[in-house]
Amino acid sequence: MQLFSIGLLELHYDGSLKLATNGQPIATYTNDTIKELSRVFTGWSFSKKINSAALGYVPALDETNFFGNSGSEFFETPFENPMKIYSAYHDQGAKSVLGTVLPAYTGSATDTAARDAYAETELDTTLNTLFNHPNISPFLCRLLIQRLVTSNPSRGYLYRVGLAFANDGTGVRGNLKAVVNAILLDYEARTMTNVDPQIVNSITSVNVSYGKVKEPLLRYVQVLRSLGARSQLPVGDLSAYGYPAGQLNNLGTAPTRYRYPATVLDLGQQPHNMPSVFNWYLPSYTPGGRVASAGLVAPELQIMSENLVVRAINYHRTIDYSAVFDSTAAVLPAGQGVSGLLGDTNTALDNVFIDLGTITANYISQRTTIGTGVGAEVTAATYLVDRFDALLCSGSLKAKYPYTAGATDPRSIMIDQLATITVAAPPINLATATARVRAALYLVTSSPEFIVQK
Amino acid sequence: MKNQKHQDHFDTRRNFLCRSACASMGFTGVVNTLAHLRLVQSAMAQAAPADYKAMVCLFLYGGNDSNNTLIPLDGVARTNYESARPVSSAVHIPASGTGAALPLTPPAGGFGQSAAATQFGVHPAMPNTQAAFNNGDLAFVANVGTLVQPIDRAQYIAVPRLVPTPPQLFSHSDQQLQWQSSLPDRPFQNGWGGRTADLLQGLVNPNSNVSMNISIAGQNSFQVGTNTVQYAVSTSGVTGLAGYNTGTNTYAAAATYPSTVALPTYVANDAGRTLKALDTITKLTRMQLGEAGSHYQHHLEEGYNDIMKRARDNEAFVGTALTVTATTAAIDTAFTNAFGAGVALPDVANQLKMVARLIMGRSTLGNNRQIFFVSMGGFDTHQNQPADHAKLMGDLDKALKGFRDAIDAITAAEGSGNLWNDTLLFTNSDFTRTLQPNGSDATNGTDHGWGGHQIVMGGPVIGQRIYGSFPDLARATGQDVDSNRGRWIPTTAVDQFASVAAKWFMSEGGIYVSGLTSADVGTIFPNLGRFQSVSSIPSNLGFVDFAV
């Protein structure tokens, strides 16, 4: 309730607090609600367990013991299947959850099917009560907007999305497709006035609070996805692990597998490894300093300690500098190591690398076209910065910062410095191009324009 | 006090500032005026303290079952303990025999908790804590918790409840936040560690090189200030940017740094140019239009860049502080001895080791007053409590022992002073846990409670005492909010507990540091006056000897 459905305090559709007649916020539930709710959940446990090692752990078997041995955490069978009710352990008394009265079981004490059905119905009724709670719309919609668009949505934005949750236009409540549509297609998410510099009273300014910091995990994955990351593990290998052939055939032979490594120390995050149910950061987190004094929240900054911002840059550097720069080379680069997980595969094959072969080849060709005139190196560097800017920052560097030689804005700085890295007259060789391409990627992915999504 | 006249004048100005700020900014304005106070104070050229003090907050995340950390061995509290945790219960800790609590030696005149018990013990996995307590290095403060106002059971169960209670009792994240802010009845704005730094930084640390607030446990709310920020280092120290090193010198391939802190000279090669571009991009943190170097006007970009800038600025200082290697080996030995050879140190021990190393390098950091934040997780023992909690208590016990010995090792190496007398460590935790467990076997545990017992340790601590008021552990009466679980209404507010440590931190040789008065304690703890006089410490909470 606190985190995933209705939240702690009653809200209006626009996300503002409802106040009681005494002027105080109204709690959505009390400790008594939690006690009642916990009675509803009594008797639910795992429905499946893993098979024996001799049978390769498959297929999953039906669990019959409420305290069932769920096996090693390495095997996810119990957690992948729906829970089931063990009526003997279910509290069959009358309960009351958030105003909904749940009557006591009155049927036969020996009728297991009826007792199971009673518990199922009770759970359904409880979940429906939560689902129909007026708070679920403003509470969940704010979290969704914070994840998808901006950390500090306006009340109007929340109100419009909240209405879409309540009714998708055809009378259906909680249609997530309609909600996500409403979030992404809202004026506040689409308008360029939020991201382009605006001239107000002759001063150029931007909307200084719009957008969200990309969490380090997503930032890294964005680089992988944007730049053709792959490993040397064919997906076909999965057939040895019981993956259906029909599914594998759909994928073809080209795709490779990515075994996600342990990145807690480098990125502060790792999939399925949150420190607690509160995630790595709270939606209301605000760091000290100017974000706080502007009255804003920046949830993702909660992960970013001084150590982690530096470590993240170093982690990105590894993959930037160990990329494929020559698509025709027989020997693949070392890439990013992914050791540290369970399983027995060749680590070198596991390693993931990004493919900058096309970009490097294009750059070499561009450099030749540009020639040797005045400013040729700057023009060449500009090509590279703009290419990565378009791929990774939605072109916002270019939109915000026209190049001026010697200026101290981030785009001009990058271009000026890159233009002095391994200066060479065309036709340039692969090594010269590589030095510039990887430095350009490193600088763009280290820039706040990339780190903050707008 | 020698500056009495000065301070009277100052008080008047502060009151004026406070009143005017409150009027213009509303209720939370009091906290915001800290910035202005600091400016006024700095302008008055007060003398900074000559001594050093380190305050360490150790947060036990998840809600430590302090009912099994400090255990009554006789009296009505023992009877009630055994009623909720009978011998048949796996969470039971016996008063004698196998697996018994380790008895604490009472001071002359007894523990002063005779309404509950006259004999107490600690968890059997805590022999070092027992020894530290008996040696006078360590004390407990009983039944501390978040409170908005003093409240008793009758007031708590009254319908409607007319005395306000902290919102979202029994909820981890909220109770952690309220412990760290000490202001449960206000939206979070800053932590009390942050407010302390806001108020003191300019006064006590005129030669400061890094933040007064250092965290070894990542970002936390305790150290969030309005004008000061926390600096986080990891258990392995600071991390430099990769790709610019020559041998062990982090940036030698790309830049040379002058001996004084100034802009580096970048080497005319690829590495130097790349580092120069990176430094310039990430140091453009001036937001205000028109200010030199103003490019990232965006708040979130600035928020990120501030972290990056701090990382690079502080890296040099903290890195240098950590190179004071003379006693690093002795600090390592202290922790190794505490845990035993070949035992991998738990995270909390590594965090406290880093605190010790930073205390060792304090002259480089340049702070006369330093606040550290460390933490330990895993205390949410709903299940498997007997084994899990014993492991946690053992780790905590050994980590505290290692920390104490490490500080002594630094003193020995420095050959003068006594750093232990400059160190005050205290624990915090979300809440204690229900006295009545949620089942009787070893796979069961306990659930969320409220008021719990905390440890205070250090040279300034008047040890071998149990402060506060130990509850009689009676269920459905006395301090219990419940019908049968045993969740104690706190008798000491977090504000009271914390303010004693803060007063020690704000003083030198028993009097407030020049420029501070007892009224400033009320500025850090705006709610303190609801529980006690701001200017004095209640007799049952005087756990610090200000003369040490």
GROMACS .gro file of C-alpha atoms in nm, chain B residues 69-74 77 101-106 111-114 116-122 130 133-134 140 142 453 466 470-471 473:
model
   34
  523THR     CA    1   2.031  -0.623   2.284
  524LEU     CA    2   1.977  -0.496   2.638
  525ILE     CA    3   1.794  -0.755   2.843
  526PRO     CA    4   1.655  -0.730   3.197
  527LEU     CA    5   1.771  -1.014   3.421
  528ASP     CA    6   1.542  -0.967   3.721
  531ALA     CA    7   1.072  -0.647   3.345
  555ALA     CA    8   2.271  -1.273   2.841
  556LEU     CA    9   2.613  -1.142   2.943
  557PRO     CA   10   2.559  -0.960   3.273
  558LEU     CA   11   2.647  -0.593   3.312
  559THR     CA   12   2.812  -0.473   3.630
  560PRO     CA   13   2.598  -0.206   3.790
  565PHE     CA   14   2.129   0.125   3.741
  566GLY     CA   15   1.851   0.348   3.869
  567GLN     CA   16   1.593   0.148   3.673
  568SER     CA   17   1.461  -0.044   3.971
  570ALA     CA   18   1.180  -0.239   3.586
  571ALA     CA   19   1.491  -0.434   3.689
  572THR     CA   20   1.811  -0.405   3.889
  573GLN     CA   21   2.023  -0.639   3.677
  574PHE     CA   22   2.074  -0.621   3.302
  575GLY     CA   23   2.267  -0.813   3.042
  576VAL     CA   24   2.358  -0.780   2.676
  584GLN     CA   25   2.983  -0.608   2.793
  587PHE     CA   26   3.017  -0.112   2.935
  588ASN     CA   27   3.183  -0.240   3.250
  594PHE     CA   28   2.276   0.252   2.681
  596ALA     CA   29   1.668   0.318   2.700
  907HIS     CA   30   1.746   0.120   2.327
  920ILE     CA   31   2.158   0.291   3.150
  924PHE     CA   32   1.377   0.139   3.093
  925PRO     CA   33   1.020   0.018   3.028
  927LEU     CA   34   0.798  -0.452   2.931
   0.00000   0.00000   0.00000
